[in-house]
Short mmCIF file of C-alpha atoms in Angstrom, two decimals:
data_model
loop_
_atom_site.label_atom_id
_atom_site.label_comp_id
_atom_site.label_asym_id
_atom_site.label_seq_id
_atom_site.Cartn_x
_atom_site.Cartn_y
_atom_site.Cartn_z
CA ASP F 1 11.56 -111.40 7.18
CA THR F 2 15.04 -112.34 6.06
CA GLY F 3 14.48 -111.86 2.35
CA VAL F 4 14.96 -114.29 -0.51
CA SER F 5 18.14 -116.35 -0.25
CA GLN F 6 19.92 -118.29 -2.96
CA ASN F 7 22.69 -120.85 -2.78
CA PRO F 8 25.32 -121.12 -3.94
CA ARG F 9 26.15 -117.53 -4.85
CA HIS F 10 28.72 -118.63 -7.40
CA LYS F 11 29.17 -121.88 -9.26
CA ILE F 12 31.91 -122.77 -11.70
CA THR F 13 31.49 -126.02 -13.58
CA LYS F 14 32.81 -127.81 -16.62
CA ARG F 15 30.74 -128.28 -19.73
CA GLY F 16 28.65 -131.42 -19.52
CA GLN F 17 28.30 -131.44 -15.73
CA ASN F 18 25.01 -131.12 -13.87
CA VAL F 19 24.38 -128.27 -11.45
CA THR F 20 21.62 -127.52 -8.95
CA PHE F 21 20.69 -124.19 -7.41
CA ARG F 22 18.48 -123.59 -4.41
CA CYS F 23 16.13 -120.70 -3.64
CA ASP F 24 14.51 -120.04 -0.26
CA PRO F 25 11.67 -117.54 -0.64
CA ILE F 26 10.35 -115.09 1.90
CA SER F 27 8.35 -117.00 4.48
CA GLU F 28 4.71 -117.56 3.53
CA HIS F 29 5.15 -116.29 -0.01
CA ASN F 30 3.10 -118.54 -2.23
CA ARG F 31 4.65 -117.65 -5.59
CA LEU F 32 8.21 -118.32 -6.64
CA TYR F 33 9.78 -117.25 -9.93
CA TRP F 34 13.05 -118.08 -11.68
CA TYR F 35 14.72 -115.68 -14.11
CA ARG F 36 17.97 -115.76 -16.05
CA GLN F 37 20.13 -112.71 -16.66
CA THR F 38 23.00 -112.61 -19.11
CA LEU F 39 25.64 -109.91 -19.14
CA GLY F 40 24.30 -106.53 -20.18
CA GLN F 41 20.69 -107.69 -20.37
CA GLY F 42 17.63 -107.53 -18.20
CA PRO F 43 16.36 -110.68 -16.49
CA GLU F 44 14.28 -113.09 -18.57
CA PHE F 45 11.49 -115.22 -17.16
CA LEU F 46 12.10 -118.96 -16.95
CA THR F 47 9.33 -120.48 -14.85
CA TYR F 48 7.11 -119.94 -11.84
CA PHE F 49 5.34 -121.86 -9.09
CA GLN F 50 2.15 -121.19 -7.20
CA ASN F 51 2.69 -123.16 -4.00
CA GLU F 52 4.08 -126.49 -5.24
CA ALA F 53 2.53 -126.36 -8.73
CA GLN F 54 4.69 -125.31 -11.65
CA LEU F 55 2.24 -123.27 -13.71
CA GLU F 56 4.30 -121.89 -16.59
CA LYS F 57 7.59 -122.53 -18.32
CA SER F 58 9.28 -120.26 -20.83
CA ARG F 59 10.48 -121.45 -24.21
CA LEU F 60 13.93 -120.57 -22.85
CA LEU F 61 13.68 -123.54 -20.51
CA SER F 62 15.05 -126.39 -22.57
CA ASP F 63 14.65 -130.05 -21.64
CA ARG F 64 17.97 -129.86 -19.81
CA PHE F 65 16.40 -127.53 -17.24
CA SER F 66 14.10 -128.73 -14.49
CA ALA F 67 12.68 -126.91 -11.51
CA GLU F 68 10.86 -128.17 -8.46
CA ARG F 69 9.17 -126.77 -5.40
CA PRO F 70 8.26 -129.97 -3.59
CA LYS F 71 6.57 -128.65 -0.47
CA GLY F 72 5.66 -125.20 -1.64
CA SER F 73 8.58 -123.66 0.21
CA PHE F 74 12.11 -123.75 -1.23
CA SER F 75 12.76 -124.44 -4.89
CA THR F 76 15.58 -126.03 -6.85
CA LEU F 77 16.65 -125.40 -10.41
CA GLU F 78 18.74 -128.12 -12.04
CA ILE F 79 20.64 -127.85 -15.29
CA GLN F 80 21.79 -131.10 -16.82
CA ARG F 81 24.69 -131.42 -19.26
CA THR F 82 25.64 -127.77 -18.93
CA GLU F 83 26.73 -125.80 -21.99
CA GLN F 84 28.77 -122.63 -22.18
CA GLY F 85 25.63 -120.77 -23.21
CA ASP F 86 24.14 -121.53 -19.80
CA SER F 87 26.61 -119.15 -18.19
CA ALA F 88 24.45 -116.45 -16.60
CA MET F 89 23.07 -115.10 -13.33
CA TYR F 90 20.08 -117.12 -12.16
CA LEU F 91 17.68 -115.04 -10.10
CA CYS F 92 14.87 -116.20 -7.88
CA ALA F 93 11.98 -114.01 -6.77
CA SER F 94 9.03 -114.60 -4.49
CA SER F 95 5.70 -112.91 -3.87
CA PHE F 96 2.44 -113.31 -2.05
CA ILE F 97 -0.73 -113.09 -4.07
CA VAL F 98 -4.40 -113.74 -3.49
CA THR F 99 -5.90 -111.76 -6.35
CA GLY F 100 -4.74 -108.84 -8.43
CA ALA F 101 -1.14 -107.72 -8.66
CA ASP F 102 1.85 -109.15 -6.88
CA THR F 103 5.20 -107.61 -6.04
CA GLN F 104 8.23 -109.78 -6.68
CA TYR F 105 11.18 -109.62 -4.31
CA PHE F 106 14.45 -110.89 -5.67
CA GLY F 107 17.29 -112.82 -4.15
CA PRO F 108 20.98 -112.09 -4.68
CA GLY F 109 21.26 -114.58 -7.53
CA THR F 110 23.52 -117.49 -8.38
CA ARG F 111 26.19 -116.75 -10.95
CA LEU F 112 26.98 -119.78 -13.08
CA THR F 113 30.15 -120.02 -15.15
CA VAL F 114 30.47 -122.99 -17.50
CA LEU F 115 34.03 -123.62 -18.68
CA ALA W 1 3.44 -109.28 -26.64
CA GLN W 2 4.71 -107.34 -23.70
CA SER W 3 7.90 -105.34 -24.15
CA VAL W 4 9.89 -102.65 -22.38
CA THR W 5 12.29 -100.19 -23.95
CA GLN W 6 14.87 -98.26 -22.00
CA PRO W 7 16.36 -95.98 -24.66
CA ASP W 8 19.43 -94.97 -22.68
CA ILE W 9 21.96 -97.73 -22.11
CA HIS W 10 24.32 -95.50 -20.12
CA ILE W 11 23.81 -92.15 -18.42
CA THR W 12 26.35 -90.04 -16.57
CA VAL W 13 25.29 -87.26 -14.21
CA SER W 14 27.09 -85.16 -11.65
CA GLU W 15 26.46 -85.67 -7.97
CA GLY W 16 23.67 -83.36 -6.86
CA ALA W 17 22.18 -83.07 -10.33
CA SER W 18 18.68 -84.21 -11.21
CA LEU W 19 18.03 -87.50 -12.94
CA GLU W 20 15.44 -88.88 -15.30
CA LEU W 21 15.58 -92.43 -16.66
CA ARG W 22 13.22 -93.25 -19.49
CA CYS W 23 11.02 -96.29 -19.84
CA ASN W 24 8.47 -97.08 -22.54
CA TYR W 25 6.33 -100.18 -22.48
CA SER W 26 4.02 -102.12 -24.74
CA TYR W 27 1.17 -104.00 -23.12
CA GLY W 28 -2.34 -104.88 -24.22
CA ALA W 29 -4.12 -103.92 -21.03
CA THR W 30 -3.54 -101.89 -17.90
CA PRO W 31 0.04 -102.69 -16.94
CA TYR W 32 1.68 -103.17 -13.62
CA LEU W 33 4.95 -101.23 -13.73
CA PHE W 34 8.09 -101.52 -11.66
CA TRP W 35 11.54 -100.02 -11.30
CA TYR W 36 14.31 -102.13 -9.81
CA VAL W 37 17.93 -101.25 -9.09
CA GLN W 38 20.86 -103.65 -9.28
CA SER W 39 24.34 -103.10 -7.90
CA PRO W 40 27.21 -105.05 -9.53
CA GLY W 41 26.97 -108.77 -8.85
CA GLN W 42 23.82 -108.37 -6.78
CA GLY W 43 20.15 -109.13 -7.09
CA LEU W 44 17.42 -106.62 -7.84
CA GLN W 45 16.00 -104.25 -5.26
CA LEU W 46 12.52 -102.82 -5.76
CA LEU W 47 12.49 -99.02 -5.96
CA LEU W 48 8.81 -98.43 -6.66
CA LYS W 49 5.74 -99.82 -8.39
CA TYR W 50 2.53 -98.71 -10.05
CA PHE W 51 -0.61 -100.81 -9.97
CA SER W 52 -3.43 -98.26 -10.13
CA GLY W 53 -4.57 -94.91 -8.77
CA ASP W 54 -2.31 -91.89 -8.46
CA THR W 55 -0.05 -91.83 -11.50
CA LEU W 56 2.85 -90.27 -9.56
CA VAL W 57 4.36 -92.87 -7.28
CA GLN W 58 6.97 -92.42 -4.62
CA GLY W 59 9.62 -94.98 -3.87
CA ILE W 60 12.61 -95.58 -1.69
CA LYS W 61 15.82 -93.56 -1.72
CA GLY W 62 14.03 -90.40 -2.89
CA PHE W 63 12.97 -91.81 -6.28
CA GLU W 64 9.62 -91.18 -7.94
CA ALA W 65 8.05 -92.23 -11.23
CA GLU W 66 5.12 -91.03 -13.28
CA PHE W 67 2.81 -93.29 -15.26
CA LYS W 68 1.64 -91.65 -18.49
CA ARG W 69 -0.80 -93.91 -20.28
CA SER W 70 -1.01 -91.70 -23.38
CA GLN W 71 2.75 -91.98 -23.87
CA SER W 72 3.10 -95.57 -22.63
CA SER W 73 5.84 -94.33 -20.35
CA PHE W 74 6.93 -94.78 -16.76
CA ASN W 75 9.97 -92.55 -16.29
CA LEU W 76 12.01 -92.60 -13.11
CA ARG W 77 13.16 -89.34 -11.54
CA LYS W 78 15.25 -88.12 -8.66
CA PRO W 79 15.81 -84.43 -7.88
CA SER W 80 19.37 -84.78 -6.59
CA VAL W 81 21.52 -87.87 -7.09
CA HIS W 82 24.07 -89.21 -4.63
CA TRP W 83 27.24 -91.15 -5.45
CA SER W 84 25.58 -94.24 -3.95
CA ASP W 85 22.93 -94.15 -6.69
CA ALA W 86 25.44 -95.46 -9.23
CA ALA W 87 24.00 -98.79 -10.36
CA GLU W 88 21.98 -100.47 -13.11
CA TYR W 89 18.30 -99.56 -13.27
CA PHE W 90 15.65 -101.82 -14.76
CA CYS W 91 12.10 -100.99 -15.74
CA ALA W 92 9.68 -103.93 -15.86
CA VAL W 93 6.09 -104.54 -16.87
CA GLY W 94 3.82 -107.26 -15.56
CA GLY W 95 0.15 -108.05 -15.57
CA SER W 96 -2.44 -110.73 -15.75
CA LEU W 97 -3.00 -110.86 -19.51
CA GLN W 98 -1.55 -114.33 -19.82
CA GLY W 99 -2.36 -115.62 -16.38
CA ALA W 100 1.07 -115.49 -14.87
CA GLN W 101 2.38 -112.17 -13.66
CA LYS W 102 5.84 -112.75 -14.97
CA LEU W 103 7.82 -109.59 -15.42
CA VAL W 104 9.25 -108.43 -18.73
CA PHE W 105 12.32 -106.27 -18.21
CA GLY W 106 14.00 -103.62 -20.26
CA GLN W 107 17.66 -103.87 -21.14
CA GLY W 108 18.61 -101.60 -18.26
CA THR W 109 20.25 -98.18 -17.89
CA ARG W 110 23.63 -97.98 -16.28
CA LEU W 111 23.99 -94.85 -14.15
CA THR W 112 27.40 -93.34 -13.47
CA ILE W 113 27.82 -90.48 -11.02
CA ASN W 114 30.58 -87.92 -11.47
CA PRO W 115 31.89 -86.45 -8.21
#
C-alpha cells in the first residue's frame, strides 16, 4: 500500500490555459473523491467516482472543470481556460466501501497557481 | 445541510501541556466524524474516526476524541503535546444522508507549540 499519489505536486500556469491533474488511488479502492482547498479554509467537495462512474458533482464544479476515471483506477481532473480564482490546492482521496461508512485517505495534493 | 464549526482558528500551547480542539457539527442523522491533520503544503492525514459504538475513540499519535450527541460535538484531545504536533487540524462530518459520503470540513484550527 503506497498511499494516494497525485501529480504534479505544483503547477503554475497563465490565465486562460488548460491544466490536467492526475490522481492514483490506493490499490483496489473503489471510490475516488476530489476536493479543493483554498488558503485558510477546509477542503470542499468537488466530485466523486464509484469505480468508473461519476456519481455526484458539486455546484462548485463549473463547466470548465471535468473529471474522469476511465478504468476505475486513476483519475484526472482538467480545468479549461483557467482563471485566477482557480488557484488552490486540489486534493484527491480514495476509499473502499461495500456498505456503510467509508474512510477517505488523502493524497499530498496538487497546488495550482494561476498567474 | 451538513456543517462543521471549529470555533478556534488558532491555538497556542506549551510543549507538554494538554490540548483540546473543539468541533461542533450539524447533521440530520447519525454522523460519521473524522479528525485530520495537515502539515504545511501537505495533504491530510487521518487521526481518528467515529462511526458508531464507544463514544471515546483513540487515534494515532496519542490523540483521542469524544462524541457527544447531546452537544453535537466531537472534540479532539491530547494529554501532552509535542513540538511535532504543530499543524492544522480539521474536523469533518460525513454520512449517507444524500447518498454520497462526501466530507464536509470545518475551517480548521492552527496549532502552534511553544517550546
